[in-house]
Tab-separated table of C-alpha atoms in Angstrom:
chain	number	residue	atom	x	y	z
S	1	UNK	CA	-85.583	12.501	-4.218
S	2	UNK	CA	-87.415	16.307	-4.914
S	3	UNK	CA	-87.698	16.940	-8.585
S	4	UNK	CA	-89.361	19.898	-10.066
S	5	UNK	CA	-89.997	21.737	-13.001
S	6	UNK	CA	-89.648	25.779	-12.871
S	7	UNK	CA	-91.448	27.872	-14.991
S	8	UNK	CA	-91.087	31.944	-15.520
S	9	UNK	CA	-93.215	33.857	-17.462
S	10	UNK	CA	-92.528	36.763	-19.720
S	11	UNK	CA	-93.703	39.263	-17.032
S	12	UNK	CA	-90.992	37.245	-14.184
S	13	UNK	CA	-94.004	35.043	-12.361
S	14	UNK	CA	-92.497	31.653	-11.276
S	15	UNK	CA	-94.490	29.021	-11.382
S	16	UNK	CA	-93.217	25.390	-9.948
S	17	UNK	CA	-94.337	21.970	-10.156
S	18	UNK	CA	-93.186	18.619	-7.912
S	19	UNK	CA	-95.937	16.581	-9.517
S	20	UNK	CA	-93.201	15.553	-12.292
S	21	UNK	CA	-94.564	12.722	-14.298
S	22	UNK	CA	-91.334	12.207	-16.322
S	23	UNK	CA	-88.350	13.818	-17.208
S	24	UNK	CA	-84.906	13.423	-19.335
S	25	UNK	CA	-82.149	15.591	-18.986
S	26	UNK	CA	-79.007	15.636	-20.819
S	27	UNK	CA	-75.505	17.259	-20.893
S	28	UNK	CA	-72.659	16.557	-22.746
S	29	UNK	CA	-69.522	17.967	-23.153
S	30	UNK	CA	-69.771	18.094	-27.176
S	31	UNK	CA	-73.169	19.869	-27.189
S	32	UNK	CA	-73.238	23.512	-26.388
S	33	UNK	CA	-76.443	23.424	-24.576
S	34	UNK	CA	-78.192	20.995	-21.879
S	35	UNK	CA	-81.577	19.976	-22.966
S	36	UNK	CA	-84.375	18.558	-21.265
S	37	UNK	CA	-88.174	16.966	-21.826
S	38	UNK	CA	-90.761	16.868	-19.337
S	39	UNK	CA	-94.264	16.087	-18.454
S	40	UNK	CA	-95.529	17.356	-15.130
S	41	UNK	CA	-99.183	19.006	-13.668
S	42	UNK	CA	-99.954	22.357	-13.324
S	43	UNK	CA	-102.911	24.248	-12.791
S	44	UNK	CA	-104.123	27.430	-14.306
S	45	UNK	CA	-101.260	27.997	-16.978
S	46	UNK	CA	-101.376	29.855	-20.388
S	47	UNK	CA	-98.666	28.380	-21.940
S	48	UNK	CA	-98.253	31.622	-24.088
S	49	UNK	CA	-96.806	33.257	-21.505
S	50	UNK	CA	-93.995	31.077	-20.809
S	51	UNK	CA	-90.433	32.025	-21.433
S	52	UNK	CA	-88.062	30.090	-19.600
S	53	UNK	CA	-87.910	26.318	-18.146
S	54	UNK	CA	-85.490	25.050	-15.042
S	55	UNK	CA	-84.977	21.550	-13.636
S	56	UNK	CA	-84.425	20.915	-10.094
S	57	UNK	CA	-83.260	17.943	-8.229
S	58	UNK	CA	-82.684	17.673	-4.719
S	59	UNK	CA	-82.142	21.078	-4.635
S	60	UNK	CA	-79.987	21.393	-7.310
S	61	UNK	CA	-80.726	23.572	-10.379
S	62	UNK	CA	-79.529	20.799	-13.373
S	63	UNK	CA	-81.078	23.347	-16.340
S	64	UNK	CA	-82.425	26.552	-16.726
S	65	UNK	CA	-83.389	27.409	-20.875
S	66	UNK	CA	-85.831	28.812	-23.301
S	67	UNK	CA	-88.737	26.978	-24.236
S	68	UNK	CA	-88.784	25.198	-27.584
S	69	UNK	CA	-91.797	24.102	-26.985
S	70	UNK	CA	-94.778	23.706	-24.639
S	71	UNK	CA	-98.247	22.284	-24.475
S	72	UNK	CA	-100.734	22.224	-21.681
S	73	UNK	CA	-103.678	19.949	-22.019
S	74	UNK	CA	-106.423	19.214	-19.741
S	75	UNK	CA	-107.178	15.270	-19.066
S	76	UNK	CA	-108.035	13.348	-16.486
S	77	UNK	CA	-109.692	16.883	-14.432
S	78	UNK	CA	-105.697	17.997	-14.039
S	79	UNK	CA	-103.585	19.923	-17.069
S	80	UNK	CA	-100.755	17.883	-17.769
S	81	UNK	CA	-97.612	20.068	-19.585
S	82	UNK	CA	-95.212	18.794	-21.914
S	83	UNK	CA	-91.924	20.916	-22.620
S	84	UNK	CA	-88.731	20.549	-24.937
S	85	UNK	CA	-85.892	23.075	-23.399
S	86	UNK	CA	-82.618	24.115	-24.197
S	87	UNK	CA	-80.424	25.915	-22.091
S	88	UNK	CA	-79.783	29.972	-23.042
S	89	UNK	CA	-76.286	28.526	-24.500
S	90	UNK	CA	-77.826	27.176	-27.348
S	91	UNK	CA	-78.329	30.790	-28.372
S	92	UNK	CA	-74.490	30.813	-28.878
S	93	UNK	CA	-75.587	28.425	-32.205
S	94	UNK	CA	-78.308	30.922	-33.253
S	95	UNK	CA	-76.166	33.785	-33.738
S	96	UNK	CA	-73.415	34.926	-35.394
S	97	UNK	CA	-70.395	37.563	-36.044
S	98	UNK	CA	-69.605	39.565	-38.831
S	99	UNK	CA	-67.195	37.944	-40.580
S	100	UNK	CA	-63.545	38.714	-40.837
S	101	UNK	CA	-60.407	38.423	-39.219
S	102	UNK	CA	-60.554	39.179	-35.373
S	103	UNK	CA	-56.985	39.453	-34.102
S	104	UNK	CA	-55.956	39.429	-30.881
S	105	UNK	CA	-59.611	38.357	-29.119
S	106	UNK	CA	-59.520	36.538	-25.580
S	107	UNK	CA	-63.084	34.786	-24.425
S	108	UNK	CA	-63.641	37.437	-22.778
S	109	UNK	CA	-63.547	39.617	-25.298
S	110	UNK	CA	-65.868	37.396	-27.497
S	111	UNK	CA	-68.510	36.410	-25.028
S	112	UNK	CA	-68.936	39.779	-23.563
S	113	UNK	CA	-68.135	42.341	-26.818
S	114	UNK	CA	-71.239	41.387	-29.345
S	115	UNK	CA	-74.343	39.849	-27.964
S	116	UNK	CA	-75.513	40.253	-24.147
S	117	UNK	CA	-77.607	36.951	-24.128
S	118	UNK	CA	-79.899	35.893	-21.017
S	119	UNK	CA	-78.261	34.034	-18.390
S	120	UNK	CA	-74.803	33.143	-20.287
S	121	UNK	CA	-71.834	33.331	-18.293
S	122	UNK	CA	-68.054	32.083	-19.439
S	123	UNK	CA	-64.532	31.395	-17.547
S	124	UNK	CA	-62.893	34.787	-16.690
S	125	UNK	CA	-60.207	34.768	-19.288
S	126	UNK	CA	-58.310	37.510	-20.861
S	127	UNK	CA	-55.570	35.591	-22.851
S	128	UNK	CA	-55.544	37.823	-26.066
S	129	UNK	CA	-52.431	35.986	-27.983
S	130	UNK	CA	-54.488	34.162	-30.592
S	131	UNK	CA	-57.167	35.062	-33.117
S	132	UNK	CA	-60.058	33.713	-34.987
S	133	UNK	CA	-61.239	33.981	-38.642
S	134	UNK	CA	-64.920	34.494	-38.704
S	135	UNK	CA	-66.689	32.517	-42.036
S	136	UNK	CA	-69.799	33.171	-43.194
S	137	UNK	CA	-72.789	31.620	-41.947
S	138	UNK	CA	-70.456	30.360	-38.845
S	139	UNK	CA	-72.057	30.569	-35.460
S	140	UNK	CA	-70.615	31.924	-32.144
S	141	UNK	CA	-70.508	28.672	-30.635
S	142	UNK	CA	-68.210	27.597	-33.324
S	143	UNK	CA	-65.769	30.707	-32.689
S	144	UNK	CA	-65.246	29.810	-29.606
S	145	UNK	CA	-64.387	26.009	-30.534
S	146	UNK	CA	-61.992	27.769	-32.437
S	147	UNK	CA	-60.202	30.139	-29.855
S	148	UNK	CA	-60.542	27.390	-27.674
S	149	UNK	CA	-58.642	25.228	-29.475
S	150	UNK	CA	-56.098	27.389	-30.419
S	151	UNK	CA	-55.539	28.975	-26.855
S	152	UNK	CA	-55.561	25.425	-24.866
S	153	UNK	CA	-55.955	22.737	-27.240
S	154	UNK	CA	-59.103	21.387	-25.953
S	155	UNK	CA	-63.086	21.490	-26.508
S	156	UNK	CA	-65.183	24.361	-25.008
S	157	UNK	CA	-67.782	23.089	-22.272
S	158	UNK	CA	-71.043	23.866	-20.245
S	159	UNK	CA	-70.644	23.711	-16.386
S	160	UNK	CA	-73.587	24.657	-14.468
S	161	UNK	CA	-76.692	25.580	-15.938
S	162	UNK	CA	-75.067	28.459	-19.041
S	163	UNK	CA	-71.482	28.909	-17.903
S	164	UNK	CA	-69.351	28.613	-21.316
S	165	UNK	CA	-65.615	27.090	-20.316
S	166	UNK	CA	-62.611	26.591	-22.244
S	167	UNK	CA	-60.355	24.440	-19.148
S	168	UNK	CA	-61.250	21.989	-16.904
S	169	UNK	CA	-62.152	23.049	-13.503
S	170	UNK	CA	-59.358	23.385	-11.133
S	171	UNK	CA	-60.935	21.992	-8.326
S	172	UNK	CA	-63.576	19.266	-9.609
S	173	UNK	CA	-65.857	17.508	-7.299
S	174	UNK	CA	-64.928	13.866	-6.688
S	175	UNK	CA	-67.371	10.893	-7.021
S	176	UNK	CA	-66.660	7.205	-6.293
S	177	UNK	CA	-69.625	4.470	-7.283
S	178	UNK	CA	-68.963	1.065	-4.908
S	179	UNK	CA	-70.207	-1.919	-7.009
S	180	UNK	CA	-73.211	-1.883	-4.825
S	181	UNK	CA	-74.631	1.235	-6.089
S	182	UNK	CA	-73.926	0.862	-9.686
S	183	UNK	CA	-77.361	-0.136	-11.699
S	184	UNK	CA	-75.057	-1.109	-14.717
S	185	UNK	CA	-71.410	-0.228	-16.462
S	186	UNK	CA	-70.291	-0.359	-19.870
S	187	UNK	CA	-68.504	0.792	-22.653
S	188	UNK	CA	-69.078	1.976	-26.184
S	189	UNK	CA	-67.307	3.461	-29.216
S	190	UNK	CA	-68.862	5.560	-31.979
S	191	UNK	CA	-67.595	5.389	-35.677
S	192	UNK	CA	-69.993	7.516	-37.963
S	193	UNK	CA	-67.566	10.746	-38.133
S	194	UNK	CA	-64.483	8.939	-38.679
S	195	UNK	CA	-62.435	9.805	-41.340
S	196	UNK	CA	-59.088	8.216	-42.257
S	197	UNK	CA	-57.488	10.819	-44.414
S	198	UNK	CA	-57.646	14.732	-44.429
S	199	UNK	CA	-56.778	17.058	-47.730
S	200	UNK	CA	-56.521	20.086	-47.394
S	201	UNK	CA	-55.849	22.769	-50.642
S	202	UNK	CA	-52.894	25.503	-50.257
S	203	UNK	CA	-53.078	29.013	-50.673
S	204	UNK	CA	-53.043	28.499	-54.457
S	205	UNK	CA	-55.631	25.707	-54.579
S	206	UNK	CA	-53.380	22.757	-54.956
S	207	UNK	CA	-53.622	19.798	-52.918
S	208	UNK	CA	-50.642	17.327	-51.520
S	209	UNK	CA	-49.158	19.793	-49.260
S	210	UNK	CA	-51.547	19.291	-46.429
S	211	UNK	CA	-52.381	15.617	-45.907
S	212	UNK	CA	-53.196	14.130	-42.445
S	213	UNK	CA	-53.344	10.176	-41.974
S	214	UNK	CA	-55.365	8.552	-38.929
S	215	UNK	CA	-53.647	5.444	-38.019
S	216	UNK	CA	-56.383	4.490	-35.873
S	217	UNK	CA	-58.916	4.848	-37.766
S	218	UNK	CA	-57.024	3.349	-40.496
S	219	UNK	CA	-56.632	0.198	-37.948
S	220	UNK	CA	-60.389	0.012	-37.381
S	221	UNK	CA	-60.617	-1.022	-41.330
S	222	UNK	CA	-62.198	2.825	-41.952
S	223	UNK	CA	-61.075	4.585	-45.667
S	224	UNK	CA	-62.589	7.822	-46.060
S	225	UNK	CA	-60.989	10.795	-47.486
S	226	UNK	CA	-61.956	14.220	-47.038
S	227	UNK	CA	-60.793	17.305	-48.846
S	228	UNK	CA	-61.417	20.616	-48.112
S	229	UNK	CA	-60.049	24.282	-48.880
S	230	UNK	CA	-56.962	26.424	-46.773
S	231	UNK	CA	-58.571	26.838	-43.443
S	232	UNK	CA	-58.145	30.300	-42.939
S	233	UNK	CA	-58.372	29.470	-39.301
S	234	UNK	CA	-54.908	28.497	-39.168
S	235	UNK	CA	-53.316	30.665	-41.557
S	236	UNK	CA	-50.308	30.785	-38.969
S	237	UNK	CA	-49.602	27.293	-39.047
S	238	UNK	CA	-51.660	25.593	-42.102
S	239	UNK	CA	-50.181	22.028	-41.290
S	240	UNK	CA	-52.246	22.561	-37.755
S	241	UNK	CA	-55.797	22.319	-39.742
S	242	UNK	CA	-55.970	18.636	-41.273
S	243	UNK	CA	-55.182	17.640	-37.556
S	244	UNK	CA	-57.516	19.877	-35.560
S	245	UNK	CA	-60.408	18.449	-38.026
S	246	UNK	CA	-59.022	15.113	-37.219
S	247	UNK	CA	-59.449	15.565	-33.168
S	248	UNK	CA	-62.715	16.965	-34.193
S	249	UNK	CA	-63.840	13.974	-36.467
S	250	UNK	CA	-62.631	11.465	-33.433
S	251	UNK	CA	-64.360	13.660	-30.584
S	252	UNK	CA	-66.159	10.971	-28.207
S	253	UNK	CA	-64.815	8.420	-29.897
S	254	UNK	CA	-64.788	5.599	-27.104
S	255	UNK	CA	-67.098	6.024	-23.809
S	256	UNK	CA	-67.172	4.121	-20.676
S	257	UNK	CA	-70.191	4.561	-18.418
S	258	UNK	CA	-71.861	3.789	-15.453
S	259	UNK	CA	-75.448	4.649	-13.742
S	260	UNK	CA	-77.481	4.613	-10.295
S	261	UNK	CA	-80.156	5.838	-8.623
S	262	UNK	CA	-80.558	9.052	-7.856
S	263	UNK	CA	-78.550	12.065	-8.280
S	264	UNK	CA	-75.454	12.991	-6.377
S	265	UNK	CA	-74.900	16.744	-7.987
S	266	UNK	CA	-72.077	15.393	-10.590
S	267	UNK	CA	-71.068	17.730	-13.492
S	268	UNK	CA	-68.869	18.063	-16.683
S	269	UNK	CA	-65.115	18.297	-15.779
S	270	UNK	CA	-65.949	16.705	-12.276
S	271	UNK	CA	-63.843	12.968	-11.322
S	272	UNK	CA	-65.184	9.872	-11.378
S	273	UNK	CA	-64.101	6.531	-9.967
S	274	UNK	CA	-65.897	3.056	-10.476
S	275	UNK	CA	-64.856	-0.741	-10.731
S	276	UNK	CA	-61.472	-0.852	-12.692
S	277	UNK	CA	-62.024	2.970	-13.899
S	278	UNK	CA	-60.120	5.593	-11.787
S	279	UNK	CA	-60.419	9.272	-11.801
S	280	UNK	CA	-61.628	9.797	-15.050
S	281	UNK	CA	-63.321	13.480	-15.972
S	282	UNK	CA	-66.899	13.319	-16.799
S	283	UNK	CA	-68.026	14.251	-19.667
S	284	UNK	CA	-71.902	13.603	-20.264
S	285	UNK	CA	-74.360	13.623	-17.588
S	286	UNK	CA	-77.839	11.806	-18.407
S	287	UNK	CA	-80.511	11.724	-16.039
S	288	UNK	CA	-84.114	10.273	-15.989
S	289	UNK	CA	-87.027	10.068	-13.952
S	290	UNK	CA	-90.517	8.797	-13.685
S	291	UNK	CA	-92.788	7.313	-10.910
S	292	UNK	CA	-90.077	4.604	-10.482
S	293	UNK	CA	-87.299	7.191	-9.529
S	294	UNK	CA	-84.314	8.987	-10.929
S	295	UNK	CA	-81.527	7.014	-12.514
S	296	UNK	CA	-78.290	9.388	-13.492
S	297	UNK	CA	-75.704	7.940	-16.403
S	298	UNK	CA	-72.712	9.311	-16.175
S	299	UNK	CA	-70.138	8.908	-18.665
S	300	UNK	CA	-66.122	9.583	-19.376
S	301	UNK	CA	-64.688	9.958	-22.959
S	302	UNK	CA	-61.338	8.633	-24.763
S	303	UNK	CA	-60.458	11.148	-27.109
S	304	UNK	CA	-57.970	13.001	-28.749
S	305	UNK	CA	-58.912	16.492	-27.275
S	306	UNK	CA	-56.994	17.182	-23.999
S	307	UNK	CA	-59.243	17.697	-21.097
S	308	UNK	CA	-56.383	17.708	-18.234
């Protein structure tokens, strides 16, 4: 299976290397960007001129991002590059909006009306039935999260290389894996973020009116109480604030996964089936490779955000 790292310079020149020593790629439904780490052979390249990096496997571009770090070292008669890159949607985590209430805002207005970000696109949705309250020092991504939850009950994610989506794709690809082609299958749980009881203050700063207890967390013998100020995102219905915070703490709680040799083009929101698992939405794609070949791990999450 062909694997290439494509670099692009500040001036727009393209440098392609198919001599990839090793790489790892990660994409997750609860992370605002994809990430790539790779080592590969290059020739005559000035690291200071590189602005972009892409990962291409079997003709499919999995990652396109800016450079977090790039080191080129002469060793053994050739130049070895080591790159760390996050997709351009990571810029959504590094830009802020002017604080205050934004009424009647859609994802189109939120993504197109403030800062033009290179290569970042989004789902076309002009629903202006909700609002967001932009708190000080919150990122654009945090506000996209808030708007997505109000409009869909779900959580935004990255589709393709740099496309922000609020809803599941209407016509997902479907992938089915036989027992013979699978390297591994498994399941896992994560409990570090879980909170058993949320207590939110009312507009007067008093507690006791907006409480929420998660019976599933209690059943897992976890006792963690969290108190917080009135969440201005939910002024129209304050009772929903603790519910949202509980779902956010519960995200990615339970995971099922499988791995196989190669890469078939899976993406977030596509459908997978394997073993006794039938028609689950993909929530994570991890691909790694070296001299032994390429291995892909696909995961689905069971949590409290809607992913229909």
